[in-house]
XYZ file of C-alpha atoms in Angstrom:
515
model
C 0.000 0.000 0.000
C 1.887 3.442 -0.991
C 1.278 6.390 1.750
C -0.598 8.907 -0.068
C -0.651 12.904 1.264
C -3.620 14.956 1.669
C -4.263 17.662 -0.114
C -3.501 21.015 1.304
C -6.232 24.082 1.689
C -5.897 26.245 -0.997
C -4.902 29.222 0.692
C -2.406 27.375 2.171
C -0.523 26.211 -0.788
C -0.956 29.546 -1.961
C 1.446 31.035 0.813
C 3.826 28.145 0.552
C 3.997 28.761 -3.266
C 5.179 32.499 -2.413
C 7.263 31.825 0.432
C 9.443 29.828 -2.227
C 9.046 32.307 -4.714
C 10.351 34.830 -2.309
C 13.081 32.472 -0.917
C 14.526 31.904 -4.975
C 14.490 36.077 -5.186
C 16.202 35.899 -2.322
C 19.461 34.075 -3.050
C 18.970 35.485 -6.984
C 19.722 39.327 -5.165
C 22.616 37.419 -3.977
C 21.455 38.647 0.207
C 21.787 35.441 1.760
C 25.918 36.349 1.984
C 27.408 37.056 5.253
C 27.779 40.690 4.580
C 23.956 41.062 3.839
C 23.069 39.411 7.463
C 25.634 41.568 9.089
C 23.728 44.915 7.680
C 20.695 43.750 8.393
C 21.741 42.782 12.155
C 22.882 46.482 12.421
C 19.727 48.091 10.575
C 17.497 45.885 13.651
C 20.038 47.351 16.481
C 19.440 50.762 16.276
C 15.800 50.130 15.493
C 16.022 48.309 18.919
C 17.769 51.824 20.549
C 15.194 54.204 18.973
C 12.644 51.951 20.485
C 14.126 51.987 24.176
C 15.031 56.080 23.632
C 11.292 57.110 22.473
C 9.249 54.160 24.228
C 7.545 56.151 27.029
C 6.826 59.156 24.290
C 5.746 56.910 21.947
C 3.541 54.781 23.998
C 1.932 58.305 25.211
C 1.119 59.221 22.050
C -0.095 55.710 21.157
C -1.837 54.610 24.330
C -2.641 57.817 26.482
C -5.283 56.001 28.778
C -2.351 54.015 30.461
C -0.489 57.093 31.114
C -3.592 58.371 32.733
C -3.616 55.249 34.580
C -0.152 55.494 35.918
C -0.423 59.469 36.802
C -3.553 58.318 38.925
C -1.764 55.522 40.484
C 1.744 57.342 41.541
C -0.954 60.193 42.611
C -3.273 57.897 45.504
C 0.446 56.743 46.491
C 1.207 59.878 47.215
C -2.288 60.557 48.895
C -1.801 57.443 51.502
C 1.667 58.533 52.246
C 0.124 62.024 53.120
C 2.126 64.283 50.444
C -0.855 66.625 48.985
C 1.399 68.764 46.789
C 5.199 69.235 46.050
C 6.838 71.497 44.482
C 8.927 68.282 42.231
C 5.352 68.009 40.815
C 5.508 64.519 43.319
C 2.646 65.928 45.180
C -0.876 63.967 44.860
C -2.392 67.211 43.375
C 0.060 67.585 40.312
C -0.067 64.138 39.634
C -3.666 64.478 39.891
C -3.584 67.760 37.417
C -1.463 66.263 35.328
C -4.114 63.277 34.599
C -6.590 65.799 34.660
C -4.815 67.703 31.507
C -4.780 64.695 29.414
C -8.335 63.330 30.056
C -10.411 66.367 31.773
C -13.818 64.698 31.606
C -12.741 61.647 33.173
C -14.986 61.041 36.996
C -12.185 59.307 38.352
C -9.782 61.905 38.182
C -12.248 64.521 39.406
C -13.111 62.291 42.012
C -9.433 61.831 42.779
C -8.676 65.526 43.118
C -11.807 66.341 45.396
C -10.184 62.764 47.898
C -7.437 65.224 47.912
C -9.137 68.551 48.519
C -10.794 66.426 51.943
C -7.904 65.151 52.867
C -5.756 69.020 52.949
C -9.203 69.641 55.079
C -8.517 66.851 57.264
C -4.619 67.798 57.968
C -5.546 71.958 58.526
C -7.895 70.093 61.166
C -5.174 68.127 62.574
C -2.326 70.558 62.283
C -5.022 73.045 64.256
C -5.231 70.566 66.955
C -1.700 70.246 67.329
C -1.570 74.148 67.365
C 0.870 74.661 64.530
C -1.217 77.382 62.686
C 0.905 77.859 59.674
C 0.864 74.552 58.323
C -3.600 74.716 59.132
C -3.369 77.713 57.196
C -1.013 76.176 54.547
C -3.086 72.807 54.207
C -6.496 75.332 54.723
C -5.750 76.951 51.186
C -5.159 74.203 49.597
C -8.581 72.609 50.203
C -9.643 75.883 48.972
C -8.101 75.541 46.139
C -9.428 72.102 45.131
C -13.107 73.616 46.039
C -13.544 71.982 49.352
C -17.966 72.818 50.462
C -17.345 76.467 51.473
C -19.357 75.655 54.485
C -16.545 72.795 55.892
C -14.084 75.510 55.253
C -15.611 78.421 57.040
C -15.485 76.129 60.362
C -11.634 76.027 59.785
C -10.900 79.207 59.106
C -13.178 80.420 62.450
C -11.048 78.170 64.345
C -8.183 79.627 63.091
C -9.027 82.859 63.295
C -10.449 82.446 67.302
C -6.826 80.722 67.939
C -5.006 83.789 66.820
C -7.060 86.058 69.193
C -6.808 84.097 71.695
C -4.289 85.891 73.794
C -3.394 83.459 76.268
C -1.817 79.533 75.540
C -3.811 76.324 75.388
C -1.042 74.974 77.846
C -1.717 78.708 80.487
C -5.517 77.920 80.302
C -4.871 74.815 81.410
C -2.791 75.310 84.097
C -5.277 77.844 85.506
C -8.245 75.412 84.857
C -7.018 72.679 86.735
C -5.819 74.996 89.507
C -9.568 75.913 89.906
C -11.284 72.802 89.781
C -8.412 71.855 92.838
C -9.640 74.872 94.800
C -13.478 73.549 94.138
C -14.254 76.346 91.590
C -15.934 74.890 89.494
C -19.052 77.037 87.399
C -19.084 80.132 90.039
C -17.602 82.814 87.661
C -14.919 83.209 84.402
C -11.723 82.121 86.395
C -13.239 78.994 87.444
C -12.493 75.405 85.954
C -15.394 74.524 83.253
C -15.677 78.232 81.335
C -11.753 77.865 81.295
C -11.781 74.211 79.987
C -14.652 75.392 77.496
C -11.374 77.804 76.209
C -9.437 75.789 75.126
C -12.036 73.707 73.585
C -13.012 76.235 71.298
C -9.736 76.065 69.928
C -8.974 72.568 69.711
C -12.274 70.654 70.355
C -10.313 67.238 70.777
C -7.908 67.774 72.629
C -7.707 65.526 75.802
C -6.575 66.914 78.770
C -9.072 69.634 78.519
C -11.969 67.131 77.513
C -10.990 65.066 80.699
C -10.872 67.787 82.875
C -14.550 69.112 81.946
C -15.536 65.763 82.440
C -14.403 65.713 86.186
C -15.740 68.857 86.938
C -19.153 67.856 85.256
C -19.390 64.675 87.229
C -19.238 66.302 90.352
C -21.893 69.172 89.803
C -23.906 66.528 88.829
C -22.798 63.899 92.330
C -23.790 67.217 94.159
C -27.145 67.493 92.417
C -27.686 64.000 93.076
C -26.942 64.549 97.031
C -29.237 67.754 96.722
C -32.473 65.493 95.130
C -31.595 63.329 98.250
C -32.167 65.829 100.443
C -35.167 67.120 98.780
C -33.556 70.331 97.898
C -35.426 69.826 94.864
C -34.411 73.625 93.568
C -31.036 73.251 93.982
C -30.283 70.036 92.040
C -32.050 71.253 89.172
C -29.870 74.154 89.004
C -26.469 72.185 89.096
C -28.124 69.214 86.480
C -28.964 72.217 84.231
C -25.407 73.951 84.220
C -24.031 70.918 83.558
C -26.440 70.286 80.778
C -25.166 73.516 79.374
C -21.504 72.136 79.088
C -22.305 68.850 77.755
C -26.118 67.807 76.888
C -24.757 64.145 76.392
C -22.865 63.467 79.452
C -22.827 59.494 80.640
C -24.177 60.470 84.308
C -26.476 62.714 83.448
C -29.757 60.305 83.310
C -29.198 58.965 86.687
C -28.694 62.480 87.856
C -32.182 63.211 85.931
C -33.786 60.246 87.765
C -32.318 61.063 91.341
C -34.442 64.620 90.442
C -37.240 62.833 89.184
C -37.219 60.886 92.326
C -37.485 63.739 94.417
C -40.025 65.734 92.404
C -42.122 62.918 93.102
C -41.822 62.663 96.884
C -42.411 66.184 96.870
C -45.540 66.532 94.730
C -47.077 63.239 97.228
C -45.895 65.247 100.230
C -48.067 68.217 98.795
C -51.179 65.914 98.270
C -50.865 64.563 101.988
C -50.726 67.843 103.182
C -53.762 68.771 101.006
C -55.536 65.885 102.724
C -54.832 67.016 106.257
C -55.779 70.631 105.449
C -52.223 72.080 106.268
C -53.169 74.245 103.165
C -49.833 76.313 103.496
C -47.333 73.412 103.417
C -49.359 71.826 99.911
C -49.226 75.249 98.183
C -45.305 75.234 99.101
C -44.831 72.042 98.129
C -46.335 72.264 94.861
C -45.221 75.181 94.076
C -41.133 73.911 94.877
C -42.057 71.501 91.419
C -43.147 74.009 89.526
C -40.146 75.976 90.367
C -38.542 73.072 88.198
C -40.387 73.455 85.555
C -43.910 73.081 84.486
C -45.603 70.214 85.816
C -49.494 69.252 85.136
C -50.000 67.434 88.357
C -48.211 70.229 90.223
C -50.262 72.689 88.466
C -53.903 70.842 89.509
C -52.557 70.290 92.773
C -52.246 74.270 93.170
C -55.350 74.713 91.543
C -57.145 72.105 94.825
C -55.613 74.011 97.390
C -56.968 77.437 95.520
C -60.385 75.748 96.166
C -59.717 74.816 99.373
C -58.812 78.203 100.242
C -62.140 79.523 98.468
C -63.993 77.332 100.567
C -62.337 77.817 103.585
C -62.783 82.154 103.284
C -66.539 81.314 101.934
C -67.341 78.976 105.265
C -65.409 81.589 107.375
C -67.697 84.411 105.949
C -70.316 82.491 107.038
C -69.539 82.644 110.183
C -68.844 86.413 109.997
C -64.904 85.903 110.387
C -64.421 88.274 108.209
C -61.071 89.154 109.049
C -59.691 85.456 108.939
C -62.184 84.909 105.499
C -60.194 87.815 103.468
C -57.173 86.397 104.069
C -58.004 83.016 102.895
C -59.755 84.640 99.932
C -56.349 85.954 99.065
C -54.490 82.870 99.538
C -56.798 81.084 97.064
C -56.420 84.711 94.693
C -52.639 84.348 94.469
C -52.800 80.556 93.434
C -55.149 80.821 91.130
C -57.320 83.891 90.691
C -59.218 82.853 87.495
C -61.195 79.536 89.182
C -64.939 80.163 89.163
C -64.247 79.563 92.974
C -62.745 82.228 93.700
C -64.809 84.698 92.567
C -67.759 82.545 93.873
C -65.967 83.480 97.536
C -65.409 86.791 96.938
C -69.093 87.271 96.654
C -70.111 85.080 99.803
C -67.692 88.007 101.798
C -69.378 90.507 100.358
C -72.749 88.859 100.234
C -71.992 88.224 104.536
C -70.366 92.039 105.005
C -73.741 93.573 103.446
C -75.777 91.229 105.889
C -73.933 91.938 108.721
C -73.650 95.517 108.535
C -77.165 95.846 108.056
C -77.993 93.711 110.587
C -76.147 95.871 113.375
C -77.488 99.227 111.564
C -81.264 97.929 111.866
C -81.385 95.823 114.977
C -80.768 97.612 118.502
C -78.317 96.202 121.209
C -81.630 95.512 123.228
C -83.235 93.790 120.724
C -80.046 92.323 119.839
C -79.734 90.567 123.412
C -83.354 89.805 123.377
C -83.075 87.541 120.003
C -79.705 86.148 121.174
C -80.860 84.616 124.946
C -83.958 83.382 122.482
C -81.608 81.340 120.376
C -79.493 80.058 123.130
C -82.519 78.833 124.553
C -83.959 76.877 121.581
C -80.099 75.357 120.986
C -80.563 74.589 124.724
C -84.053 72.776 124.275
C -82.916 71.057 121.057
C -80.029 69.674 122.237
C -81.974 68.213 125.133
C -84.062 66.212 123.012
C -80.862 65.202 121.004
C -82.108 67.136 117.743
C -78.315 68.130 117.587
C -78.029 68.762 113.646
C -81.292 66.744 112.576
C -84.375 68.529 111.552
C -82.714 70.353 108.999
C -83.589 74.566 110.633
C -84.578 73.471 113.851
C -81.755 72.015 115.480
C -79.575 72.988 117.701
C -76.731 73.381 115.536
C -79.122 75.606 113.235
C -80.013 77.800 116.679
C -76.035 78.149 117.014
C -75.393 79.554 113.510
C -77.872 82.115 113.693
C -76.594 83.105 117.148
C -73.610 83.108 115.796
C -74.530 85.836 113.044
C -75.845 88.027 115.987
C -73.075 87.601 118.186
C -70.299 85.737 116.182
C -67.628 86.671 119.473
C -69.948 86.272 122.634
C -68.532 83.912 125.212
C -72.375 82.181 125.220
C -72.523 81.375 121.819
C -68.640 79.804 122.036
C -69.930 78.000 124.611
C -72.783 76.440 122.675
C -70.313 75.914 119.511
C -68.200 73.076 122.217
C -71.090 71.628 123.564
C -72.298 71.069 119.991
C -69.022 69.331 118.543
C -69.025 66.509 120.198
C -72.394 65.650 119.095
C -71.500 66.302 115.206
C -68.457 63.490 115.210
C -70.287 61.168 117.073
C -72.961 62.003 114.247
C -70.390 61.551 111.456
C -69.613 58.044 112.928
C -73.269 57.097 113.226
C -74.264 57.778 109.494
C -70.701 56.016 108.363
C -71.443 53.022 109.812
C -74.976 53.039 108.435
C -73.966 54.196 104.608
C -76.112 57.224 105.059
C -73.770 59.349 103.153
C -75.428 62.426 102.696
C -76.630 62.874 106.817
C -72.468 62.576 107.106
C -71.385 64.891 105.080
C -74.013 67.342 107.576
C -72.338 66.250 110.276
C -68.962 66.703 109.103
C -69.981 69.896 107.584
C -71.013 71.217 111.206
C -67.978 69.859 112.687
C -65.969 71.409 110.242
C -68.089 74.651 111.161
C -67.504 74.291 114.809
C -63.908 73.268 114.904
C -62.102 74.451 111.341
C -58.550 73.453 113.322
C -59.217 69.908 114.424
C -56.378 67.917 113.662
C -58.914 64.654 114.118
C -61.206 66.696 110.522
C -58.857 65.262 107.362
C -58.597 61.779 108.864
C -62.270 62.102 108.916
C -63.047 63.427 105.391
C -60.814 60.461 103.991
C -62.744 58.157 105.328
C -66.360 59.683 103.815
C -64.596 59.890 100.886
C -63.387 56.285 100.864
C -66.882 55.447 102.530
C -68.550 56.945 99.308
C -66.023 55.332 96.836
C -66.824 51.741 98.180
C -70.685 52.086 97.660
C -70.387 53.567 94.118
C -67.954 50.708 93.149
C -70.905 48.440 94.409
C -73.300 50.455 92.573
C -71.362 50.478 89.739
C -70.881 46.521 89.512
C -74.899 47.196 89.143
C -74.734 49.196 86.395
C -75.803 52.474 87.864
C -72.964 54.728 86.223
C -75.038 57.891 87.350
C -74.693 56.867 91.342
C -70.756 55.907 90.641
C -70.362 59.134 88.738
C -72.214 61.407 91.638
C -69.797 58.966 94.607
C -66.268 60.277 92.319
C -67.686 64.207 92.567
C -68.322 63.488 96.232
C -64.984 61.669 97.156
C -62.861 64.182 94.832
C -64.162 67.331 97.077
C -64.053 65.625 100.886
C -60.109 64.375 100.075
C -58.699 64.485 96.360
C -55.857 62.696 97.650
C -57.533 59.465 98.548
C -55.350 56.727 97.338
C -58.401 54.621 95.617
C -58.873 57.639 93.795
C -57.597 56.582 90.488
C -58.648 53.097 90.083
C -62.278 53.645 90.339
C -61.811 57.120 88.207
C -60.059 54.552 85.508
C -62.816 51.587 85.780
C -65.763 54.580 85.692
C -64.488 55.848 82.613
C -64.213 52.570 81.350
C -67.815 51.724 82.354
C -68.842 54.823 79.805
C -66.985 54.262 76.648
């Protein structure tokens, strides 16, 4: 079997064909001698030189995006190592310009130039806070100059230019702070420790000796405001929490120094309502009024509001009575709390109301007559009590005989007299109607005993217990379904003792009862 060849592709044999073609020129122009190779060696040797002489301008002007590339690369070298600009055109900026004058639409190299314009901002902010102001100021116009947000700038430059006027050193301010806060000067004036700490912050905001300092100093303004809220001095540790708020709004201590206040705001404001409950009028109004001082407080501000109606109440019963001495001065106690209460004014005219009837009963009624109508009354309080009509029927008892001999002769030893025989007989009333739910007939009797005795220590013990008396039958009542009853027992318990603890609870279920 003979080996036969495959044919080759027609192209191919073409080139073959040509390459011998162009090999049998070759030899026929008689350059395959040695000389020929020898010329040609030299012709491709200083082709080779040109090409290593000219390759970088040549591959510029062939390929410009890769000496972009490289400009941008020798450029964020020069950006990490911290060298913005030189004057060897080595500087991140000309190598960044440079890039930018081949290619000035390209993002990156923007982008490149404004890293650069943030970073000079970033070493004029360092170089401030190591208080070498001419190289801020140096790396502060070159931001400028690479259009750093005017607004980033401006901060700079005012820290700059508050530096330069300050006229004494970081390092004198700080000696003279820290000799202050030593002495226990602390916020009391411009010499003392935190106003000159707050100094040399203005200039250079980070640095730490200053920042640790103001923190000492803060921390113990705010340990004394805590040992102030301790001691109820409720006033004072608001002061020192807010000075120190002043200095530093996000200071670690500060919330437990804003619940030690808390704390005692509270104690106060239940202190107040206690008081309110006994009647020691005076001591609620203070109380309540030492919370407010804090700032404004709703509870504090309804609990001033109670004793204003208290004190209406109190100068309307003492009219009554034709105290009318002792009833103006309530009247004003309950004007200076809270003048605009319909209360007040409802006061003012039960003064007036008893001044009109008194006067004209003295200018009508002779001292004979006077006497005659007085021994009268006595009498009937004297027969009335006998049968032991002391407050029951309503206008003929005895403690309805006492009041109007009261308004004839409110000072008379006689009708005094009657007043303590009479007292007795209205508690031991109060506790007779308690204990058989009559609500209403006890509210008479404490009414009178109030009347009779407005000073009896034994009178807010007893109006808690009406009130809590009227609370349990209108939650019983209310388990009924009688919202109208429960609503009328809440009115009733809120005006004998607003401070009743049960209070709230059936005030919450109530209004629960009506949605």
């Amino acid at each position: 079997m003979h080996n036969r060849r495959l044919p080759l592709p027609r192209w191919l044999s073409l080139f073959a064909g040509r390459l011998r073609l162009y090999g049998r020129w070759w030899v026929a122009r008689g350059w395959d001698s040695p000389r020929a190779w020898r010329s040609i060696a030299i012709v491709v040797a200083v082709l080779a030189l040109l090409l290593a002489l000219f390759r970088q301008p040549l591959a510029n002007l062939l390929w410009p995006e890769t000496k972009i590339q490289q400009l941008l690369d020798d450029g964020q070298r020069a950006l990490r190592q911290g060298r913005l600009t030189a004057a060897d055109g080595s500087g991140a900026r000309e190598l960044f310009d440079a890039a930018a004058a081949l290619d000035p639409d390209r993002g990156d190299v923007r982008d490149a130039l404004a890293d650069t314009g943030r970073k000079a901002l970033e070493q004029a902010r360092q170089q401030l806070e190591a208080g070498n102001v001419p190289a801020a100021r140096t790396a502060l116009e070159l931001a400028r100059q690479l259009q750093v947000p005017q607004a980033q700038l401006d901060a700079i430059a005012s820290r700059l230019h508050r530096q330069a006027q300050e006229p004494d050193s970081v390092d004198d301010l700080l000696r003279r702070a820290e000799a202050a806060q030593a002495r226990g000067r602390l916020d009391d004036g411009a010499d003392s420790a935190l106003p000159l700490y707050q100094r040399v912050l203005a200039v250079r905001p980070e640095h730490l000796q200053a920042l640790q300092g103001r923190d000492d100093a803060l921390s113990d303004l705010l340990a004394a405001s805590m040992a102030a809220a301790q001691r109820n001095e409720t006033e004072a540790a608001a002061r020192l929490l807010h000075q120190v708020e002043s200095y530093d709004a996000g200071h670690a201590e500060l919330p437990a120094a804003r619940a030690a206040l808390n704390m005692a705001l509270d104690r106060r404001r239940g202190q107040a309502a206690r008081d309110l409950a006994r009647g020691r009028l005076r001591q609620a109004a203070e109380g309540y009024a030492q919370v407010l001082a804090v700032g404004d407080d709703p509870a504090a501000r309804q609990g001033l509001q109670r004793v204003a109606r208290a004190w209406a109440g109190e100068a309307a019963r003492l009219a009554g009575d034709f105290h009318f001495e002792q009833a103006g001065q309530a009247l004003e106690q309950a004007r200076a709390l809270a003048p605009d209460i319909p209360e007040v004014a409802a006061a003012a005219q039960a003064l007036q109301r008893a001044q009109g009837a008194r006067q004209a009963l003295e200018t009508r009624m002779p001292a004979a007559e006077r006497e005659r109508r007085l021994h009268a009354l006595l009498a009937q309080v004297e027969s009335a009590a006998a049968q032991g009509q002391w407050l029951l029927p309503p206008g003929a008892s005895a403690y309805d005989r006492f009041k109007a001999a009261q308004a004839l002769a409110p000072r008379d030893a006689r009708v005094k007299q009657a007043g303590a025989r009479i007292l007795p007989a209205a508690r031991h009333c109060l506790d007779g109607n308690l204990q058989g739910n009559r609500l209403q007939a006890a509210r008479t009797c404490l009414d009178a005993w109030q009347a009779l005795a407005p000073g009896d220590p034994l009178l807010p013990a007893a109006r808690r217990r009406l009130a809590q008396r009227w609370l349990a039958v209108g939650s019983e009542r209310l388990g009924a379904g009688d919202v109208a009853f429960a609503s009328r027992a809440l009115e009733q318990a809120r005006e004998l003792d607003a401070a009743t603890p049960e209070l709230p609870a059936f005030a919450e279920r109530l209004g629960n009862a009506k949605r």
